[in-house]
JSON list of C-alpha atoms in Angstrom, two decimals:
[
{"chain": "A", "resi": 200, "resn": "MET", "atom": "CA", "xyz": [8.19, -23.76, 15.50]},
{"chain": "A", "resi": 201, "resn": "GLN", "atom": "CA", "xyz": [8.88, -20.08, 14.95]},
{"chain": "A", "resi": 202, "resn": "PRO", "atom": "CA", "xyz": [8.07, -17.36, 17.48]},
{"chain": "A", "resi": 203, "resn": "GLU", "atom": "CA", "xyz": [4.86, -15.39, 17.12]},
{"chain": "A", "resi": 204, "resn": "HIS", "atom": "CA", "xyz": [6.62, -12.16, 16.64]},
{"chain": "A", "resi": 205, "resn": "SER", "atom": "CA", "xyz": [8.65, -13.53, 13.58]},
{"chain": "A", "resi": 206, "resn": "ASN", "atom": "CA", "xyz": [5.55, -14.73, 12.06]},
{"chain": "A", "resi": 207, "resn": "ASN", "atom": "CA", "xyz": [3.76, -11.40, 12.45]},
{"chain": "A", "resi": 208, "resn": "LYS", "atom": "CA", "xyz": [6.83, -9.51, 11.05]},
{"chain": "A", "resi": 209, "resn": "VAL", "atom": "CA", "xyz": [6.78, -11.67, 7.86]},
{"chain": "A", "resi": 210, "resn": "SER", "atom": "CA", "xyz": [3.02, -11.28, 7.30]},
{"chain": "A", "resi": 211, "resn": "SER", "atom": "CA", "xyz": [3.46, -7.34, 7.93]},
{"chain": "A", "resi": 212, "resn": "THR", "atom": "CA", "xyz": [6.24, -7.25, 5.23]},
{"chain": "A", "resi": 213, "resn": "LEU", "atom": "CA", "xyz": [4.11, -9.41, 2.76]},
{"chain": "A", "resi": 214, "resn": "LEU", "atom": "CA", "xyz": [1.30, -7.16, 3.28]},
{"chain": "A", "resi": 215, "resn": "ARG", "atom": "CA", "xyz": [3.33, -3.91, 2.56]},
{"chain": "A", "resi": 216, "resn": "LEU", "atom": "CA", "xyz": [4.87, -5.51, -0.60]},
{"chain": "A", "resi": 217, "resn": "ILE", "atom": "CA", "xyz": [1.46, -6.39, -1.74]},
{"chain": "A", "resi": 218, "resn": "LEU", "atom": "CA", "xyz": [0.35, -2.94, -0.97]},
{"chain": "A", "resi": 219, "resn": "PHE", "atom": "CA", "xyz": [3.45, -1.27, -2.78]},
{"chain": "A", "resi": 220, "resn": "GLY", "atom": "CA", "xyz": [2.54, -3.46, -5.96]},
{"chain": "A", "resi": 221, "resn": "PHE", "atom": "CA", "xyz": [-0.98, -2.04, -5.95]},
{"chain": "A", "resi": 222, "resn": "LEU", "atom": "CA", "xyz": [0.55, 1.21, -5.68]},
{"chain": "A", "resi": 223, "resn": "LEU", "atom": "CA", "xyz": [2.83, 0.75, -8.75]},
{"chain": "A", "resi": 224, "resn": "VAL", "atom": "CA", "xyz": [-0.10, -0.39, -10.57]},
{"chain": "A", "resi": 225, "resn": "ASN", "atom": "CA", "xyz": [-2.17, 2.65, -9.86]},
{"chain": "A", "resi": 226, "resn": "ILE", "atom": "CA", "xyz": [0.78, 4.80, -10.94]},
{"chain": "A", "resi": 227, "resn": "TYR", "atom": "CA", "xyz": [0.79, 2.88, -14.19]},
{"chain": "A", "resi": 228, "resn": "VAL", "atom": "CA", "xyz": [-2.99, 3.35, -14.80]},
{"chain": "A", "resi": 229, "resn": "MET", "atom": "CA", "xyz": [-2.89, 7.00, -13.78]},
{"chain": "A", "resi": 230, "resn": "ALA", "atom": "CA", "xyz": [-0.04, 7.38, -16.40]},
{"chain": "A", "resi": 231, "resn": "THR", "atom": "CA", "xyz": [-1.63, 5.55, -19.28]},
{"chain": "A", "resi": 232, "resn": "THR", "atom": "CA", "xyz": [-5.50, 5.80, -19.07]},
{"chain": "A", "resi": 233, "resn": "LYS", "atom": "CA", "xyz": [-7.51, 8.26, -21.04]},
{"chain": "A", "resi": 234, "resn": "SER", "atom": "CA", "xyz": [-10.79, 7.22, -19.09]},
{"chain": "A", "resi": 235, "resn": "ASN", "atom": "CA", "xyz": [-12.10, 9.72, -16.42]},
{"chain": "A", "resi": 236, "resn": "ILE", "atom": "CA", "xyz": [-13.61, 6.91, -14.18]},
{"chain": "A", "resi": 237, "resn": "ALA", "atom": "CA", "xyz": [-10.52, 4.73, -14.33]},
{"chain": "A", "resi": 238, "resn": "LEU", "atom": "CA", "xyz": [-8.27, 7.94, -13.60]},
{"chain": "A", "resi": 239, "resn": "GLY", "atom": "CA", "xyz": [-10.50, 8.70, -10.70]},
{"chain": "A", "resi": 240, "resn": "LEU", "atom": "CA", "xyz": [-10.71, 5.24, -9.05]},
{"chain": "A", "resi": 241, "resn": "ALA", "atom": "CA", "xyz": [-6.92, 4.85, -9.61]},
{"chain": "A", "resi": 242, "resn": "GLY", "atom": "CA", "xyz": [-6.17, 8.33, -7.94]},
{"chain": "A", "resi": 243, "resn": "LEU", "atom": "CA", "xyz": [-8.69, 7.35, -5.14]},
{"chain": "A", "resi": 244, "resn": "SER", "atom": "CA", "xyz": [-7.12, 4.18, -4.46]},
{"chain": "A", "resi": 245, "resn": "PHE", "atom": "CA", "xyz": [-3.63, 5.64, -4.73]},
{"chain": "A", "resi": 246, "resn": "VAL", "atom": "CA", "xyz": [-4.47, 7.72, -1.87]},
{"chain": "A", "resi": 247, "resn": "LEU", "atom": "CA", "xyz": [-5.87, 5.08, 0.34]},
{"chain": "A", "resi": 248, "resn": "ILE", "atom": "CA", "xyz": [-2.96, 2.59, -0.17]},
{"chain": "A", "resi": 249, "resn": "SER", "atom": "CA", "xyz": [-0.47, 5.30, 0.36]},
{"chain": "A", "resi": 250, "resn": "GLY", "atom": "CA", "xyz": [-2.33, 6.12, 3.74]},
{"chain": "A", "resi": 251, "resn": "LEU", "atom": "CA", "xyz": [-2.11, 2.45, 4.48]},
{"chain": "A", "resi": 252, "resn": "LEU", "atom": "CA", "xyz": [1.50, 2.21, 4.03]},
{"chain": "A", "resi": 253, "resn": "LEU", "atom": "CA", "xyz": [2.19, 5.48, 6.03]},
{"chain": "A", "resi": 254, "resn": "VAL", "atom": "CA", "xyz": [0.10, 4.70, 9.17]},
{"chain": "A", "resi": 255, "resn": "PRO", "atom": "CA", "xyz": [2.66, 2.15, 10.72]},
{"chain": "A", "resi": 256, "resn": "LEU", "atom": "CA", "xyz": [5.40, 4.61, 10.13]},
{"chain": "A", "resi": 257, "resn": "ILE", "atom": "CA", "xyz": [3.37, 7.38, 11.72]},
{"chain": "A", "resi": 258, "resn": "THR", "atom": "CA", "xyz": [2.40, 5.20, 14.85]},
{"chain": "A", "resi": 259, "resn": "GLU", "atom": "CA", "xyz": [5.85, 3.89, 15.27]},
{"chain": "A", "resi": 260, "resn": "SER", "atom": "CA", "xyz": [7.36, 7.48, 15.53]},
{"chain": "A", "resi": 261, "resn": "ARG", "atom": "CA", "xyz": [4.76, 8.38, 18.33]},
{"chain": "A", "resi": 262, "resn": "LYS", "atom": "CA", "xyz": [5.86, 5.47, 20.58]}
]
């Protein structure tokens, strides 16, 4: 069996990769869309996902 710490690290890395993929899709949508609603939603989700990716970096630097 794998230690619990290793399992958490794998799931954390996988979550970051998925969020990074969503970030890339949002950048593509913002670059190619002409719809104001789609652009607004992509911009909002871009900010939220960027924040989710940066939170672990900020909390680790404070420890």
